[in-house]
Short mmCIF file of C-alpha atoms and ligand atoms in Angstrom, two decimals:
data_model
loop_
_atom_site.label_atom_id
_atom_site.label_comp_id
_atom_site.label_asym_id
_atom_site.label_seq_id
_atom_site.Cartn_x
_atom_site.Cartn_y
_atom_site.Cartn_z
CA MET A 893 93.56 69.88 94.81
CA ALA A 894 96.73 70.00 96.80
CA VAL A 895 97.36 73.46 95.54
CA SER A 896 94.64 75.97 95.13
CA GLN A 897 94.97 79.55 94.02
CA TYR A 898 93.87 81.37 97.03
CA ASP A 899 93.97 81.21 100.75
CA LEU A 900 90.70 79.88 101.96
CA ASN A 901 89.86 82.55 104.40
CA VAL A 902 86.38 83.52 104.83
CA LEU A 903 84.52 86.65 104.66
CA LEU A 904 81.85 88.60 103.32
CA SER A 905 81.64 92.00 101.90
CA SER A 906 80.16 93.76 99.11
CA VAL A 907 79.00 96.88 97.63
CA CYS A 908 76.79 98.69 95.41
CA LEU A 909 76.28 98.39 91.85
CA LEU A 910 76.86 100.38 88.89
CA PHE A 911 75.76 100.49 85.39
CA LEU A 912 78.52 101.04 83.11
CA VAL A 913 77.69 102.64 79.94
CA SER A 914 80.42 102.65 77.47
CA CYS A 915 82.01 105.95 78.26
CA GLY A 916 84.97 105.85 75.96
CA GLU A 917 86.22 109.32 75.38
CA GLN A 918 82.89 110.81 76.29
CA ASP A 919 82.37 112.72 79.44
CA THR A 920 79.17 111.02 80.38
CA PRO A 921 80.43 108.00 82.24
CA VAL A 922 79.41 106.06 85.21
CA GLY A 923 75.97 105.43 86.37
CA GLU A 924 74.10 105.26 89.51
CA ASN A 925 74.59 107.99 92.03
CA THR A 926 75.10 106.77 95.51
CA SER A 927 76.02 110.16 96.84
CA SER A 928 74.71 113.61 96.33
CA SER A 929 77.54 115.20 98.25
CA VAL A 930 79.90 117.77 96.84
CA TRP A 931 83.55 118.00 97.79
CA ILE A 932 85.89 120.83 96.89
CA ILE A 933 89.49 119.72 97.25
CA LYS A 934 91.42 122.96 97.57
CA ASN A 935 94.95 123.73 96.47
CA ALA A 936 96.15 120.31 95.33
CA VAL A 937 99.02 119.45 93.03
CA VAL A 938 96.96 117.54 90.51
CA TYR A 939 98.37 114.55 88.60
CA ASP A 940 96.03 113.54 85.81
CA GLY A 941 97.19 109.92 85.64
CA LEU A 942 98.27 110.25 82.00
CA GLY A 943 101.86 111.17 82.89
CA ASN A 944 101.50 114.90 82.26
CA ASN A 945 103.17 117.44 84.52
CA PRO A 946 101.00 118.32 87.51
CA VAL A 947 99.04 121.54 87.89
CA THR A 948 98.11 123.28 91.09
CA ALA A 949 94.34 123.54 91.22
CA ASP A 950 91.12 122.79 93.08
CA VAL A 951 89.06 119.77 92.16
CA ARG A 952 85.30 119.69 92.48
CA ILE A 953 83.47 116.41 92.76
CA GLU A 954 79.74 115.93 92.75
CA ASN A 955 77.49 112.89 92.77
CA GLY A 956 80.42 110.52 92.55
CA ILE A 957 81.85 112.18 89.46
CA ILE A 958 84.75 114.57 88.91
CA ASP A 959 83.03 117.81 88.04
CA GLY A 960 86.06 119.90 87.19
CA VAL A 961 89.65 120.91 87.80
CA GLY A 962 90.16 124.65 88.31
CA ALA A 963 89.34 127.27 90.92
CA TYR A 964 86.30 126.62 93.09
CA GLU A 965 84.74 128.06 96.19
CA ALA A 966 82.42 125.97 98.30
CA LYS A 967 78.75 126.90 98.36
CA PRO A 968 76.68 126.29 101.47
CA GLY A 969 76.42 122.58 102.21
CA GLU A 970 79.46 121.67 100.15
CA LYS A 971 82.41 120.13 101.90
CA ILE A 972 85.98 121.38 101.63
CA TRP A 973 89.21 119.43 101.94
CA GLN A 974 92.31 121.56 102.27
CA ALA A 975 94.97 119.73 100.29
CA ASN A 976 97.69 122.26 101.19
CA GLY A 977 99.78 121.41 98.17
CA LEU A 978 99.73 117.62 98.53
CA ALA A 979 99.58 115.43 95.43
CA LEU A 980 96.11 114.51 94.16
CA ALA A 981 95.86 111.63 91.71
CA PRO A 982 93.27 109.22 90.36
CA GLY A 983 92.74 106.42 92.90
CA PHE A 984 95.20 103.59 92.40
CA ILE A 985 93.93 100.63 90.40
CA ASP A 986 95.39 97.29 91.48
CA PRO A 987 95.18 95.06 88.41
CA HIS A 988 96.09 91.81 90.21
CA SER A 989 94.82 91.66 93.77
CA HIS A 990 93.92 89.02 96.31
CA HIS A 991 92.46 91.57 98.71
CA ASP A 992 89.01 90.23 97.81
CA THR A 993 89.54 87.05 99.81
CA LYS A 994 88.97 88.72 103.18
CA LEU A 995 86.94 91.66 101.89
CA MET A 996 83.71 90.50 103.51
CA GLN A 997 85.47 90.45 106.89
CA GLN A 998 87.16 93.78 106.29
CA PRO A 999 85.00 95.80 103.90
CA ALA A 1000 87.19 98.86 104.52
CA PRO A 1001 90.60 97.22 104.24
CA ARG A 1002 93.47 99.23 105.70
CA SER A 1003 95.89 97.10 103.71
CA ALA A 1004 94.46 98.52 100.46
CA LEU A 1005 93.14 101.97 101.48
CA GLY A 1006 96.38 102.76 103.29
CA GLN A 1007 98.09 102.39 99.91
CA GLY A 1008 95.61 104.60 98.07
CA ILE A 1009 93.99 101.70 96.23
CA THR A 1010 90.43 102.40 95.12
CA THR A 1011 89.82 99.49 92.72
CA ILE A 1012 90.96 95.90 93.04
CA VAL A 1013 90.84 93.35 90.27
CA SER A 1014 90.56 89.74 91.29
CA GLY A 1015 90.14 86.29 89.77
CA LEU A 1016 93.75 86.45 88.59
CA ASP A 1017 96.26 83.57 88.42
CA GLY A 1018 93.38 81.63 86.86
CA GLY A 1019 91.67 81.32 90.24
CA ALA A 1020 88.71 83.02 91.82
CA SER A 1021 87.06 82.34 95.14
CA SER A 1022 83.75 83.50 96.43
CA PHE A 1023 85.37 85.84 98.95
CA GLY A 1024 87.39 82.97 100.35
CA ALA A 1025 84.72 80.31 99.89
CA PRO A 1026 84.66 77.96 96.88
CA PHE A 1027 84.01 79.69 93.57
CA VAL A 1028 80.50 79.56 92.14
CA SER A 1029 80.31 82.27 89.49
CA ILE A 1030 81.22 85.90 89.00
CA ALA A 1031 77.55 86.89 89.18
CA HIS A 1032 77.31 85.17 92.56
CA ASN A 1033 80.24 87.24 93.84
CA TYR A 1034 78.64 90.39 92.50
CA SER A 1035 75.44 89.69 94.37
CA LEU A 1036 77.33 89.05 97.62
CA PHE A 1037 79.22 92.29 97.11
CA GLN A 1038 76.01 94.21 96.51
CA LYS A 1039 74.51 92.87 99.70
CA ASN A 1040 77.62 93.68 101.71
CA PRO A 1041 79.12 96.88 100.41
CA ALA A 1042 82.84 97.63 100.67
CA SER A 1043 84.75 100.87 100.51
CA ILE A 1044 86.62 99.95 97.31
CA ASN A 1045 85.58 98.96 93.80
CA LEU A 1046 85.87 95.36 92.65
CA ALA A 1047 86.34 93.76 89.24
CA TYR A 1048 87.05 90.20 88.16
CA PHE A 1049 88.72 88.18 85.49
CA ALA A 1050 87.12 84.87 84.55
CA PRO A 1051 89.25 82.10 86.11
CA HIS A 1052 90.55 79.22 83.96
CA ASP A 1053 91.90 77.16 86.89
CA SER A 1054 88.59 77.40 88.71
CA TYR A 1055 86.74 76.10 85.64
CA ARG A 1056 89.21 73.25 85.30
CA GLU A 1057 88.74 72.33 88.96
CA ILE A 1058 84.98 72.28 88.59
CA VAL A 1059 84.92 70.43 85.27
CA MET A 1060 87.77 67.95 85.71
CA GLY A 1061 87.84 67.39 89.48
CA ASP A 1062 90.70 65.19 90.61
CA ASP A 1063 91.29 63.88 87.12
CA PHE A 1064 93.12 66.96 85.90
CA LYS A 1065 96.61 65.78 85.01
CA ARG A 1066 95.89 65.75 81.30
CA ALA A 1067 94.55 67.87 78.46
CA ALA A 1068 90.84 68.59 78.61
CA THR A 1069 88.56 66.63 76.31
CA LYS A 1070 86.40 68.37 73.74
CA GLU A 1071 83.39 68.01 76.01
CA GLU A 1072 85.26 69.41 78.99
CA LEU A 1073 86.48 72.33 76.93
CA ALA A 1074 82.89 72.99 75.84
CA GLN A 1075 81.80 73.06 79.49
CA MET A 1076 84.58 75.47 80.38
CA LYS A 1077 83.59 77.72 77.50
CA GLN A 1078 80.05 77.77 78.80
CA MET A 1079 81.18 78.90 82.25
CA LEU A 1080 83.45 81.47 80.67
CA ARG A 1081 80.59 82.88 78.58
CA ARG A 1082 78.39 83.03 81.65
CA ASP A 1083 81.04 85.02 83.57
CA LEU A 1084 81.88 87.29 80.64
CA GLU A 1085 78.20 88.03 80.26
CA ALA A 1086 78.13 88.94 83.96
CA GLY A 1087 80.87 91.49 83.26
CA ALA A 1088 84.25 89.80 83.78
CA LEU A 1089 87.07 91.82 82.22
CA GLY A 1090 88.52 88.85 80.38
CA LEU A 1091 90.18 85.48 80.90
CA SER A 1092 92.88 84.77 83.44
CA THR A 1093 95.16 81.76 83.68
CA GLY A 1094 97.61 80.41 86.24
CA LEU A 1095 99.52 77.98 84.08
CA GLU A 1096 102.23 77.34 86.66
CA TYR A 1097 99.65 75.91 89.07
CA GLU A 1098 97.50 72.85 89.35
CA PRO A 1099 95.24 72.12 87.60
CA SER A 1100 96.03 74.40 84.63
CA LEU A 1101 99.65 73.26 84.60
CA TYR A 1102 98.33 70.30 82.65
CA SER A 1103 96.41 72.29 80.07
CA VAL A 1104 97.77 72.51 76.56
CA THR A 1105 98.24 75.85 74.82
CA GLU A 1106 95.42 75.12 72.38
CA GLU A 1107 92.95 74.82 75.29
CA VAL A 1108 93.87 78.32 76.42
CA ILE A 1109 93.70 79.73 72.89
CA GLU A 1110 90.22 78.25 72.45
CA LEU A 1111 89.06 79.89 75.68
CA ALA A 1112 90.80 83.17 74.84
CA LYS A 1113 88.88 83.27 71.56
CA VAL A 1114 85.66 83.26 73.57
CA ALA A 1115 86.94 86.16 75.65
CA VAL A 1116 87.69 88.05 72.42
CA GLU A 1117 84.09 87.65 71.26
CA TYR A 1118 83.15 89.72 74.30
CA GLY A 1119 85.94 92.25 73.91
CA GLY A 1120 87.75 90.75 76.91
CA LYS A 1121 91.45 90.73 77.74
CA TYR A 1122 93.85 87.95 78.72
CA SER A 1123 95.98 88.09 81.86
CA SER A 1124 98.29 85.26 82.80
CA HIS A 1125 100.50 83.96 85.54
CA ILE A 1126 102.63 82.32 82.90
CA ARG A 1127 103.67 78.68 82.91
CA SER A 1128 107.13 79.31 84.34
CA GLU A 1129 108.89 82.24 85.96
CA ASP A 1130 112.16 80.39 86.30
CA ILE A 1131 113.51 77.39 84.37
CA LYS A 1132 111.22 77.69 81.37
CA VAL A 1133 110.39 81.38 81.45
CA THR A 1134 111.41 81.87 77.81
CA GLU A 1135 109.05 79.13 76.64
CA ALA A 1136 106.36 80.51 78.94
CA ILE A 1137 106.62 83.97 77.39
CA ASP A 1138 106.60 82.42 73.91
CA GLU A 1139 103.42 80.61 74.90
CA LEU A 1140 101.80 83.86 76.05
CA LEU A 1141 102.69 85.43 72.71
CA ALA A 1142 101.30 82.41 70.88
CA ILE A 1143 98.03 82.78 72.80
CA ALA A 1144 97.89 86.51 72.06
CA ARG A 1145 98.50 85.78 68.39
CA GLY A 1146 96.30 82.69 68.17
CA ALA A 1147 93.27 84.37 69.71
CA ASN A 1148 94.11 87.91 68.66
CA ILE A 1149 93.70 89.08 72.23
CA PRO A 1150 95.47 91.74 74.35
CA ALA A 1151 97.69 89.77 76.73
CA ASN A 1152 99.15 90.82 80.08
CA ILE A 1153 101.98 89.09 81.93
CA SER A 1154 101.04 89.03 85.61
CA HIS A 1155 103.72 90.05 88.15
CA ILE A 1156 106.54 89.82 85.62
CA LYS A 1157 109.75 88.42 87.11
CA LEU A 1158 112.83 86.25 86.62
CA ALA A 1159 112.93 84.03 89.69
CA MET A 1160 116.07 81.99 89.26
CA TYR A 1161 119.74 82.81 89.74
CA ALA A 1162 120.95 81.78 86.28
CA ILE A 1163 118.55 84.14 84.50
CA HIS A 1164 119.16 87.22 86.60
CA GLY A 1165 120.00 90.09 84.31
CA ASP A 1166 117.90 88.77 81.43
CA ALA A 1167 115.18 91.43 81.77
CA ALA A 1168 116.52 93.36 78.79
CA SER A 1169 116.25 90.39 76.47
CA VAL A 1170 112.74 89.59 77.73
CA LEU A 1171 111.67 93.18 77.07
CA ALA A 1172 113.27 93.11 73.62
CA LYS A 1173 111.09 90.11 72.82
CA LEU A 1174 107.96 91.84 74.15
CA ASP A 1175 108.76 95.03 72.23
CA LYS A 1176 109.20 93.02 69.07
CA ALA A 1177 105.80 91.41 69.59
CA ARG A 1178 104.27 94.84 70.14
CA SER A 1179 105.87 96.12 66.98
CA GLU A 1180 104.17 93.26 65.16
CA GLY A 1181 100.84 94.53 66.43
CA LEU A 1182 100.29 92.38 69.52
CA ASP A 1183 98.97 94.25 72.54
CA ILE A 1184 101.36 92.91 75.20
CA THR A 1185 101.55 94.46 78.67
CA ALA A 1186 102.70 93.49 82.16
CA ASP A 1187 102.32 94.29 85.81
CA ILE A 1188 104.86 94.09 88.61
CA TYR A 1189 105.25 94.40 92.37
CA PRO A 1190 108.32 96.10 93.87
CA TYR A 1191 109.73 93.21 95.91
CA ASP A 1192 112.51 90.69 95.44
CA GLY A 1193 110.38 87.80 96.72
CA TRP A 1194 107.31 85.94 95.46
CA LYS A 1195 104.73 83.95 97.41
CA ALA A 1196 103.39 80.70 96.03
CA PRO A 1197 103.12 77.02 96.80
CA MET A 1198 106.56 75.49 97.33
CA ALA A 1199 105.52 72.96 94.68
CA ILE A 1200 106.45 75.43 91.94
CA LEU A 1201 110.11 74.84 92.81
CA MET A 1202 109.67 71.39 91.24
CA PRO A 1203 107.86 72.09 87.96
CA GLU A 1204 107.71 68.44 86.96
CA ARG A 1205 105.94 67.74 90.27
CA ASP A 1206 107.88 64.53 90.90
CA TYR A 1207 108.70 65.05 94.55
CA THR A 1208 110.74 61.83 94.69
CA ASP A 1209 113.16 63.20 92.08
CA ARG A 1210 116.21 64.06 94.19
CA ALA A 1211 118.09 65.62 91.29
CA ALA A 1212 115.19 68.00 90.64
CA ALA A 1213 115.00 68.95 94.34
CA GLU A 1214 118.72 69.54 94.41
CA TYR A 1215 118.49 71.67 91.29
CA ALA A 1216 115.67 73.69 92.84
CA LEU A 1217 117.68 74.60 95.92
CA ASN A 1218 120.96 75.16 94.07
CA SER A 1219 119.73 76.97 91.00
CA ILE A 1220 116.27 78.39 91.62
CA ALA A 1221 116.15 79.46 95.27
CA ALA A 1222 118.60 78.66 98.08
CA PRO A 1223 117.21 77.10 101.30
CA SER A 1224 118.01 80.32 103.17
CA SER A 1225 115.87 82.34 100.73
CA VAL A 1226 112.71 80.23 101.04
CA THR A 1227 110.50 81.05 104.04
CA ILE A 1228 107.41 79.03 104.94
CA THR A 1229 104.33 81.22 105.39
CA ASN A 1230 101.85 78.36 105.68
CA TYR A 1231 102.05 74.62 106.09
CA GLU A 1232 98.72 73.23 107.13
CA GLY A 1233 98.84 71.57 110.54
CA GLU A 1234 102.36 72.79 111.32
CA PRO A 1235 102.13 76.32 112.71
CA SER A 1236 105.64 76.00 114.14
CA PHE A 1237 107.04 75.93 110.58
CA VAL A 1238 105.70 79.40 109.82
CA GLY A 1239 108.37 82.07 109.55
CA LYS A 1240 111.19 79.57 109.22
CA THR A 1241 113.34 79.19 106.15
CA LEU A 1242 114.02 75.77 104.68
CA GLU A 1243 117.54 76.22 106.01
CA ASP A 1244 116.27 76.93 109.56
CA LEU A 1245 113.94 73.98 109.51
CA ALA A 1246 116.56 71.63 108.07
CA THR A 1247 118.98 72.64 110.82
CA GLU A 1248 116.31 72.16 113.46
CA LYS A 1249 115.43 68.71 112.15
CA ASN A 1250 119.03 67.86 111.45
CA MET A 1251 118.15 67.08 107.85
CA ASP A 1252 119.62 67.85 104.47
CA PRO A 1253 117.52 70.71 103.00
CA VAL A 1254 117.03 68.69 99.81
CA ASP A 1255 115.54 65.81 101.79
CA LEU A 1256 113.43 68.26 103.73
CA LEU A 1257 112.02 69.86 100.57
CA MET A 1258 111.13 66.46 99.14
CA GLU A 1259 109.56 65.34 102.41
CA LEU A 1260 107.47 68.49 102.82
CA LEU A 1261 106.19 68.31 99.26
CA GLN A 1262 105.48 64.58 99.36
CA ARG A 1263 103.58 64.98 102.60
CA ALA A 1264 101.57 67.97 101.35
CA GLU A 1265 100.59 65.99 98.27
CA ARG A 1266 99.75 62.80 100.19
CA GLU A 1267 97.71 64.54 102.88
CA ASN A 1268 96.31 67.25 100.62
CA LEU A 1269 97.74 70.04 102.77
CA ASN A 1270 97.85 73.71 101.88
CA GLU A 1271 101.31 75.17 101.86
CA ARG A 1272 102.89 78.47 100.85
CA VAL A 1273 106.37 79.90 100.84
CA ILE A 1274 107.98 83.22 100.10
CA GLY A 1275 111.02 82.83 97.87
CA ARG A 1276 113.43 85.75 97.65
CA ASN A 1277 115.36 85.13 94.48
CA ILE A 1278 114.51 88.06 92.21
CA ALA A 1279 117.29 90.49 91.21
CA GLU A 1280 116.76 94.18 91.89
CA GLY A 1281 118.16 95.16 88.48
CA ASP A 1282 115.49 93.09 86.74
CA ILE A 1283 112.74 94.62 88.88
CA GLU A 1284 113.93 98.08 87.86
CA MET A 1285 114.09 97.27 84.15
CA PHE A 1286 110.67 95.66 84.10
CA MET A 1287 109.16 98.47 86.16
CA LYS A 1288 110.51 101.12 83.81
CA TRP A 1289 109.04 99.47 80.71
CA PRO A 1290 106.31 101.90 79.56
CA PHE A 1291 103.69 99.11 79.42
CA THR A 1292 104.22 97.78 82.95
CA ALA A 1293 101.61 98.73 85.54
CA ILE A 1294 102.09 98.49 89.30
CA THR A 1295 100.22 95.73 91.12
CA THR A 1296 100.21 94.26 94.61
CA ASP A 1297 99.35 90.60 93.96
CA GLY A 1298 98.63 90.97 97.69
CA GLY A 1299 95.89 90.32 100.18
CA ILE A 1300 94.44 91.88 103.31
CA ASP A 1301 96.90 91.58 106.20
CA ASP A 1302 99.08 89.55 103.88
CA SER A 1303 102.09 87.56 105.09
CA HIS A 1304 103.90 89.12 102.11
CA PRO A 1305 104.58 92.86 102.53
CA ARG A 1306 103.11 93.57 99.07
CA GLY A 1307 99.61 93.35 100.52
CA GLN A 1308 100.25 96.43 102.63
CA GLY A 1309 103.15 98.27 101.03
CA THR A 1310 103.31 98.06 97.23
CA PHE A 1311 102.12 101.46 95.97
CA PRO A 1312 103.76 103.57 98.71
CA ARG A 1313 106.94 101.52 98.24
CA VAL A 1314 107.08 102.39 94.55
CA LEU A 1315 106.54 106.07 95.38
CA ALA A 1316 109.04 106.16 98.26
CA THR A 1317 111.76 103.94 96.83
CA TYR A 1318 111.53 103.87 93.04
CA VAL A 1319 110.42 107.50 92.64
CA GLY A 1320 112.03 108.97 95.76
CA ASP A 1321 115.24 107.14 96.66
CA LYS A 1322 116.19 105.60 93.32
CA ASN A 1323 114.77 108.23 90.99
CA LEU A 1324 113.91 105.43 88.57
CA LEU A 1325 110.53 106.92 87.65
CA SER A 1326 109.19 110.46 87.75
CA LEU A 1327 106.21 110.91 90.04
CA SER A 1328 103.96 111.59 87.02
CA GLU A 1329 105.10 108.37 85.37
CA ALA A 1330 104.68 106.31 88.55
CA VAL A 1331 101.15 107.68 88.97
CA ARG A 1332 100.41 106.79 85.34
CA LYS A 1333 101.51 103.20 86.06
CA MET A 1334 99.08 103.11 88.99
CA THR A 1335 96.08 104.67 87.26
CA SER A 1336 95.49 105.21 83.53
CA LEU A 1337 97.83 102.41 82.44
CA PRO A 1338 96.20 99.62 84.43
CA ALA A 1339 92.79 101.04 83.45
CA LYS A 1340 93.78 100.81 79.80
CA ASN A 1341 95.30 97.35 80.15
CA LEU A 1342 92.12 96.17 81.87
CA GLY A 1343 89.67 97.92 79.55
CA ILE A 1344 88.27 100.14 82.30
CA THR A 1345 87.23 103.43 80.71
CA ASP A 1346 85.39 105.37 83.42
CA ARG A 1347 88.26 105.79 85.88
CA GLY A 1348 92.06 105.95 86.07
CA ILE A 1349 92.27 109.53 84.76
CA LEU A 1350 91.62 112.67 86.76
CA LYS A 1351 89.34 114.56 84.43
CA SER A 1352 85.90 115.98 84.36
CA GLY A 1353 83.18 113.40 83.83
CA LEU A 1354 85.05 110.37 85.14
CA ALA A 1355 84.40 108.58 88.41
CA ALA A 1356 85.65 110.46 91.47
CA ASP A 1357 88.12 107.89 92.75
CA LEU A 1358 90.93 110.03 94.13
CA VAL A 1359 93.96 109.74 96.36
CA LEU A 1360 95.65 112.62 98.14
CA PHE A 1361 99.16 111.90 99.38
CA ASP A 1362 102.38 113.52 100.46
CA PRO A 1363 105.12 112.53 97.99
CA GLY A 1364 107.74 113.72 100.46
CA THR A 1365 106.74 111.48 103.33
CA ILE A 1366 104.84 108.58 101.81
CA GLN A 1367 106.35 105.35 103.10
CA ASP A 1368 105.71 101.64 103.21
CA HIS A 1369 106.45 99.96 106.52
CA ALA A 1370 105.66 96.33 105.73
CA SER A 1371 108.69 94.09 105.50
CA PHE A 1372 109.29 90.39 104.93
CA GLU A 1373 110.05 90.10 108.64
CA ASP A 1374 107.01 92.08 109.77
CA SER A 1375 104.55 92.18 106.91
CA VAL A 1376 101.37 93.53 108.49
CA GLN A 1377 102.49 97.10 108.93
CA TYR A 1378 100.41 99.67 107.12
CA SER A 1379 101.83 102.40 104.95
CA THR A 1380 101.78 106.07 105.88
CA GLY A 1381 101.54 109.24 103.83
CA ILE A 1382 98.12 108.74 102.26
CA ASP A 1383 96.14 111.75 103.49
CA ALA A 1384 92.71 111.06 102.00
CA VAL A 1385 91.00 108.67 99.61
CA TRP A 1386 87.67 109.14 97.84
CA VAL A 1387 85.82 106.34 96.10
CA ASN A 1388 82.94 107.31 93.84
CA GLY A 1389 82.99 110.74 95.46
CA GLU A 1390 82.83 109.55 99.06
CA LEU A 1391 85.59 109.88 101.61
CA VAL A 1392 86.79 106.41 102.62
CA TRP A 1393 90.20 107.25 104.14
CA ASP A 1394 90.54 110.27 106.39
CA LYS A 1395 94.05 111.14 107.52
CA GLY A 1396 95.19 107.66 108.41
CA ASP A 1397 91.90 106.03 109.27
CA VAL A 1398 89.03 104.37 107.46
CA THR A 1399 85.59 105.98 107.48
CA ASP A 1400 82.17 104.33 107.60
CA ALA A 1401 81.43 104.99 103.92
CA ARG A 1402 81.04 101.91 101.69
CA PRO A 1403 80.71 103.40 98.21
CA GLY A 1404 82.60 100.69 96.31
CA ARG A 1405 81.04 99.46 93.09
CA ILE A 1406 81.32 96.50 90.82
CA ILE A 1407 83.35 97.34 87.75
CA ARG A 1408 82.06 95.43 84.78
CA ARG A 1409 83.63 95.19 81.35
CA HIS A 1410 82.49 98.27 79.52
CA ASN A 1411 81.80 96.87 76.14
CA THR A 1412 79.55 94.01 75.34
CA LYS A 1413 79.91 91.65 72.41
CA SER A 1414 82.68 92.46 70.05
CA ASN A 1415 81.77 94.74 67.25
ZN1 LIG B 506 100.41 84.78 90.31
#
């Protein structure tokens, strides 16, 4: 496929396992102890992740589990961490991550740990890889992860695009046949049985761009049988965003499935300012009983194949190319981050490159896309055409979680900066969210949206994934100009009770676990 979902970087990582028992509201969660160590975190300002006001307390963790919040003294052999009044929260859950791609190369990823992320969820946008290699199955990824432990937890959605690629090959520019749909359902069942959280789609991308809504509804119904969720990079985030949201609602209704809009945005000049009407539509759907949620990253630019600028994919259509650069994203706002075989293009905008080549930007766009299609080249751009006011409205919506959509050492700053940026800019500078609310959007809310019940809340009996940070100094440093700069202000991170981030540096601990869907067949 000319356009695949993930960067094909290699790697290898992994981690332990875990047996999830349905823990629901019970206080007997998690499974397998990988640590017998006790930590007493002294004098922290404790945020529970539910949005409640913080309390100053000590937190005791034992055998990977939060043992209690209160006043504790360390007994011999127990370790103490002096929090000195810093904020202690449940570890941040990243509901839409591509950090898995290089996780085998960097099992203790600074990009993620430096943001306080303790769980990443992958297989989103409809696409999964096997840690950068071609996708086989979710169970295969789990076994690689178990052989090569990482410092963070990992969960997956079952990937529609990947199934389509496997089942339909190069003949994908059409609806799937009944037989093909049956094959996809089989793969989906296999991956749901392995523990995938639900079904993900990337309907703006090849090959799922050519799927019909009914195909997705049929697959979503299978996910429902297993109690799974639906998370979608919807079919358009620009010209046809209204239709794309209507389609998501139709899928939620048709399959009766909780549906999440991945990295919600309005990426086109003419629709800037429409966030309120989008949210009104989503609220109306919720009031009708649909479980609709979203996630968002705090940046005005996306990263995707340049091909999405021409949704009809006719790269000889000059009017469509002109429309793309006039109405969707101006040549000066589109920066090439990858064009296979042309390293000199990287970091240049379409405007820069057009000037250099003495070409009209419209001709350049058409040429680059035609060539990528003809020669089957990977390409990616960052397009900065999202309005800040829309970001703020979407972020404030009570059902929107924070996500990175980023990778390890990502060419987009989101891979390194997302969570600290929300805390520094949207809590600190802009005062858009309270700290309690921002933490909720990073912890219990994504856990709820994902169906993860053993973490995301700081309370006795849940997994001891914790982040200790300084709300006064936390800061992202990654920018679009210099993306691989790690955030500062995260003092310590524990995953399953083990210290994985120690005052600005990773440790040798690799306590990350596989997070499987907690329920089994629907009941
Ligand atoms: Zn996406």
